[in-house]
GROMACS .gro file of C-alpha atoms in nm:
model
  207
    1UNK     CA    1  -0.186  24.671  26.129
    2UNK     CA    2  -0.462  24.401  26.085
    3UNK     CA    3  -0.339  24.228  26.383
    4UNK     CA    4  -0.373  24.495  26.600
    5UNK     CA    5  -0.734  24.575  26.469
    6UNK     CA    6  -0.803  24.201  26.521
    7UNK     CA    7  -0.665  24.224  26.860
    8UNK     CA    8  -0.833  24.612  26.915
    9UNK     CA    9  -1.170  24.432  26.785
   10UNK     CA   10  -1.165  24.090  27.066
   11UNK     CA   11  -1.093  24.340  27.310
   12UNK     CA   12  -1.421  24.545  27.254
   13UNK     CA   13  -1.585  24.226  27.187
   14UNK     CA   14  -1.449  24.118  27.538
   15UNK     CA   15  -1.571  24.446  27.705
   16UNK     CA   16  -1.930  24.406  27.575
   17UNK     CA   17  -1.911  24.003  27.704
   18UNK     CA   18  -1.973  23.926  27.333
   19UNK     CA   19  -1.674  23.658  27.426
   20UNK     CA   20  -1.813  23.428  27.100
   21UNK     CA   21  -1.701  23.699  26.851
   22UNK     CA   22  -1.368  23.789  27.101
   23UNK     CA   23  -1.288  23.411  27.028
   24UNK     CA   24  -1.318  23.425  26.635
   25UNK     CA   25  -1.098  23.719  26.617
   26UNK     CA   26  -0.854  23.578  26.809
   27UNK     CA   27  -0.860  23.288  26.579
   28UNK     CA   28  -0.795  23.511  26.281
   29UNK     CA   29  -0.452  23.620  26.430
   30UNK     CA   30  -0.394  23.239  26.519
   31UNK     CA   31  -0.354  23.353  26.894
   32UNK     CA   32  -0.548  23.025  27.007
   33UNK     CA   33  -0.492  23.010  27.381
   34UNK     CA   34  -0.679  23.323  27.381
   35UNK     CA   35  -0.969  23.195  27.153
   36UNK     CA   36  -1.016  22.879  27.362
   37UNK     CA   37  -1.036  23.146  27.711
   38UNK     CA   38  -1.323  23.342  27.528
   39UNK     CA   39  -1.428  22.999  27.372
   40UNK     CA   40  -1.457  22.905  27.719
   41UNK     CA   41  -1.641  23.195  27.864
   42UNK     CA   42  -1.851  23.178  27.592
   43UNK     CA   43  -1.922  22.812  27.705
   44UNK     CA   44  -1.870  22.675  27.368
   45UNK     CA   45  -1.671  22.382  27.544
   46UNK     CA   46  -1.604  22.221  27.156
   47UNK     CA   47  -1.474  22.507  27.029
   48UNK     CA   48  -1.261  22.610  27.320
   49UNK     CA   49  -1.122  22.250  27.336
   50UNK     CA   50  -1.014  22.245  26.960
   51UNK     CA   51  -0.838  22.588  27.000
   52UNK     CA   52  -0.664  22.427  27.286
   53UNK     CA   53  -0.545  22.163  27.067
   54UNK     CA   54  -0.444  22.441  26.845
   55UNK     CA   55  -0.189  22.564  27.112
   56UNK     CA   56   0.175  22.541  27.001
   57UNK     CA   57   0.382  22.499  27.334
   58UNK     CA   58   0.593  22.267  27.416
   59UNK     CA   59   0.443  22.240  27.813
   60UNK     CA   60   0.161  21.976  27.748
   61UNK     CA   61  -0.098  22.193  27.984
   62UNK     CA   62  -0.289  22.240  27.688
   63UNK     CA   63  -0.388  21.882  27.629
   64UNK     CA   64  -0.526  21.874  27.967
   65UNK     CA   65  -0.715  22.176  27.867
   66UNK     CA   66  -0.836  22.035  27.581
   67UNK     CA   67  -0.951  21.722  27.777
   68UNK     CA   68  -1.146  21.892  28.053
   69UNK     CA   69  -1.322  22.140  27.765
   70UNK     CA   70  -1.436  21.781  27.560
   71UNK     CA   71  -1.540  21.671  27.853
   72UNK     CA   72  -1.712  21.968  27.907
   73UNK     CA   73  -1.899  21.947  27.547
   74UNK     CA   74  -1.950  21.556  27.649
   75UNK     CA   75  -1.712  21.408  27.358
   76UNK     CA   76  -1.560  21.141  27.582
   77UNK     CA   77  -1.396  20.976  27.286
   78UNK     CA   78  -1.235  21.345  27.227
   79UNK     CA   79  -1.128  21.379  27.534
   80UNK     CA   80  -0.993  21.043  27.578
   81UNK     CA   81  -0.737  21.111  27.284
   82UNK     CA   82  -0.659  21.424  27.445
   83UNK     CA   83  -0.556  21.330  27.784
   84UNK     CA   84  -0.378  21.044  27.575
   85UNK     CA   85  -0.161  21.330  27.454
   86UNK     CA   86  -0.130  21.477  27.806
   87UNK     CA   87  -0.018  21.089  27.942
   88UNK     CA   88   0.247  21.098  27.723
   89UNK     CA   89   0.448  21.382  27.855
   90UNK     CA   90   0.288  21.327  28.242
   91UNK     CA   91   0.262  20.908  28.255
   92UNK     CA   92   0.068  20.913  28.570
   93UNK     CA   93  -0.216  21.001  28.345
   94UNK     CA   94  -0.213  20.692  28.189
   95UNK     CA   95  -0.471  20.531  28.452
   96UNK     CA   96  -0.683  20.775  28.370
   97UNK     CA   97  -0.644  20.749  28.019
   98UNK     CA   98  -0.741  20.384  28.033
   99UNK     CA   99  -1.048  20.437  28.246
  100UNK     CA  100  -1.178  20.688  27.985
  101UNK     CA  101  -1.130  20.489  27.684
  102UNK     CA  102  -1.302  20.203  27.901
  103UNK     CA  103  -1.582  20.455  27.895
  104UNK     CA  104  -1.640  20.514  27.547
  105UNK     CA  105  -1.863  20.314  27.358
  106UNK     CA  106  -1.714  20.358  27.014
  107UNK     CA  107  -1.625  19.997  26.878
  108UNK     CA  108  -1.506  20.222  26.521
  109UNK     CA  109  -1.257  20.368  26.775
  110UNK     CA  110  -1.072  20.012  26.903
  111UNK     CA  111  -1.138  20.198  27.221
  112UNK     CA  112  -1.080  19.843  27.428
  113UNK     CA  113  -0.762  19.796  27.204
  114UNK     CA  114  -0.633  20.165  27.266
  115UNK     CA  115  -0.756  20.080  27.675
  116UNK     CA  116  -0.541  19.796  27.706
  117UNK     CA  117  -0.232  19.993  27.578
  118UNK     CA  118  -0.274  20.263  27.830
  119UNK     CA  119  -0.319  20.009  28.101
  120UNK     CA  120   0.044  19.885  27.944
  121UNK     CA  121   0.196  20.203  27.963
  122UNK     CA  122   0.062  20.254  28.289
  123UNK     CA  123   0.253  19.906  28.433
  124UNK     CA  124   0.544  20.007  28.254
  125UNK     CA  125   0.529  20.365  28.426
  126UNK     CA  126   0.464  20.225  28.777
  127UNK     CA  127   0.702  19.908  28.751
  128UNK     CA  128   0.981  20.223  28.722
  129UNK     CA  129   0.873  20.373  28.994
  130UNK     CA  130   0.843  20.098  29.225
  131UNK     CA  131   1.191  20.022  29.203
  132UNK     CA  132   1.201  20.375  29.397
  133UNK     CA  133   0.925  20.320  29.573
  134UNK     CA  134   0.735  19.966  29.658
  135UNK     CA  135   0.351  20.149  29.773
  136UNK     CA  136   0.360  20.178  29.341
  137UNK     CA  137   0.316  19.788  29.320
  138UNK     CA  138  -0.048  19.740  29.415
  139UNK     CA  139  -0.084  20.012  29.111
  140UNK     CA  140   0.124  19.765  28.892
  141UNK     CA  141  -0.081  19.484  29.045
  142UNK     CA  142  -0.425  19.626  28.926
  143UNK     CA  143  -0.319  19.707  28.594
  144UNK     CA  144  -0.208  19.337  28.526
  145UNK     CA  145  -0.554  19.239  28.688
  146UNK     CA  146  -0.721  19.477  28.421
  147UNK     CA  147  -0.559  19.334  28.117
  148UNK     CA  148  -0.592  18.984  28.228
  149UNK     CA  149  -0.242  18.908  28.332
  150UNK     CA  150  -0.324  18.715  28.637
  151UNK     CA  151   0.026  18.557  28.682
  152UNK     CA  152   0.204  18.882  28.664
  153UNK     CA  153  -0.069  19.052  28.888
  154UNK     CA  154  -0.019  18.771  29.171
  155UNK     CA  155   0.364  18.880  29.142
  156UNK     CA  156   0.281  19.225  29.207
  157UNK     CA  157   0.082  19.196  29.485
  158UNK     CA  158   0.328  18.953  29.654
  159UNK     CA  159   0.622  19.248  29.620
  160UNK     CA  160   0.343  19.449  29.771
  161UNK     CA  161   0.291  19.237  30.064
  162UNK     CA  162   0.662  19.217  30.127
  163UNK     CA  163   0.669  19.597  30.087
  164UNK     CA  164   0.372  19.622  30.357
  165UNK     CA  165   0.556  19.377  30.599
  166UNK     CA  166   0.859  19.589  30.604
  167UNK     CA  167   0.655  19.914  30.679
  168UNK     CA  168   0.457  19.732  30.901
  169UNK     CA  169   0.802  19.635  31.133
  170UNK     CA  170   0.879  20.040  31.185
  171UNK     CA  171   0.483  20.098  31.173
  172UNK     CA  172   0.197  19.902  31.296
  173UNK     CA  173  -0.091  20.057  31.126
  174UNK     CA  174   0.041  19.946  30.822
  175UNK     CA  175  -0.017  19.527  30.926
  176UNK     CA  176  -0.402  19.612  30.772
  177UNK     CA  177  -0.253  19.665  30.432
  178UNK     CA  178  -0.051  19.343  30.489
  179UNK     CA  179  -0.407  19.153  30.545
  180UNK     CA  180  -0.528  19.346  30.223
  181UNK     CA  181  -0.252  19.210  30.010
  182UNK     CA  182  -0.265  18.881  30.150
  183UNK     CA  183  -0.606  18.893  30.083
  184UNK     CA  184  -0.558  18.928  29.735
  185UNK     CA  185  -0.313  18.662  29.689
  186UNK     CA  186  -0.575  18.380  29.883
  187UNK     CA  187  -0.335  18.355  30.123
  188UNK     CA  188  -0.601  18.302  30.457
  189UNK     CA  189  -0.319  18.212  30.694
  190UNK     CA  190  -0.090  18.538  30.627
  191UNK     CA  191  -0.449  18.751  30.620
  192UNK     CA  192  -0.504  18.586  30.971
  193UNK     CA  193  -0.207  18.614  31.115
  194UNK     CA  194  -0.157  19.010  30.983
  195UNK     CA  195  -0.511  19.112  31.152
  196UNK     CA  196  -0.399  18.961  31.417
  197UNK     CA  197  -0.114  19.150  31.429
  198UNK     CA  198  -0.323  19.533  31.376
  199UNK     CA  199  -0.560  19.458  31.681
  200UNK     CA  200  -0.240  19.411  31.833
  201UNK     CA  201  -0.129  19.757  31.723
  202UNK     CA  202  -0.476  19.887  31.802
  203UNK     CA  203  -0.491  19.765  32.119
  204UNK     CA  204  -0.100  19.918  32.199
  205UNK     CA  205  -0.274  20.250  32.108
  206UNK     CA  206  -0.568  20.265  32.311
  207UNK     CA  207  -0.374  20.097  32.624
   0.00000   0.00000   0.00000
């Protein structure tokens, strides 16, 4: 019976667009998805973001949630450790996980330490998929660059170039990200000889 009145109650509260008192009696009967909705409409971003947190569902949507209301409510350090949660179950995430903890200026926090480890478990995400599929290995390439791996990064970007050159044999558009990868690796002669190659493709366009 006190659930329903709980539920009866948010729903008046909801009617009237009192959504801040909606939200706290949706707390009471631990229904926190709807909380953080009225939370939301209510624009009390911090609130709405921890009853996101509160969320018990094994689809991690609600981390994401919980990210975009800290960010919201301007807790980057908040919503850093949120999307961290997110990253985990959806690893492309990971990059932007890094960037964020880049952002915050908490040394308390070791947010450079917990940076570096999402710029690890980004690598380790895109070195997978690159077996599948090579475009991933300028990602793996700029990740190495970011933690200061220089000799690993120069042996991404070389499977890149190769991965480039073979698209650019079945497409010639792709000879400019050839020169791009080249250009990383200091190698003037290969950047030379691949823009050579795309005003040649350029030029078989227009003609």
């Amino acid at each position: 019976k006190n659930k329903g009145n709980y539920r009866a109650a948010a729903r008046k509260y909801e009617k009237a667009e009192d959504y801040e008192n909606a939200a706290e009696c949706y707390e009471e009967i631990e229904q926190s998805e709807s909380a953080a909705w009225a939370y939301e409409k209510a624009e009390n971003y911090e609130k709405a973001a921890m009853s996101y947190e509160n969320v018990e569902d094994e689809d991690p949507y609600h981390w994401k949630e919980a990210y975009e209301n800290w960010k919201k409510a301007d807790n980057k350090f908040k919503a850093a450790e949120a999307l961290e949660r997110y990253a985990e179950e959806e690893p492309w995430y990971w990059e932007d996980v890094a960037e964020l903890w880049e952002e915050v200026e908490n040394e308390d926090a070791d947010s450079t330490q917990r940076a570096e480890e999402a710029w690890k478990k980004m690598i380790n995400y895109y070195e997978d998929e690159s077996e599948e599929e090579g475009v991933f290995w300028e990602d793996v390439a700029k990740g190495y660059e970011k933690i200061g791996e220089a000799e690993n990064a120069e042996k991404a970007w070389t499977k890149f170039a190769e991965y480039c050159e073979e698209q650019a044999e079945k497409d010639g558009s792709w000879w400019k990200h050839v020169a791009e990868a080249y250009e990383e690796l200091g190698n003037d002669e290969k950047v030379k000889e691949a823009e050579e190659n795309y005003e040649e493709f350029e030029e078989s366009i227009e003609s």
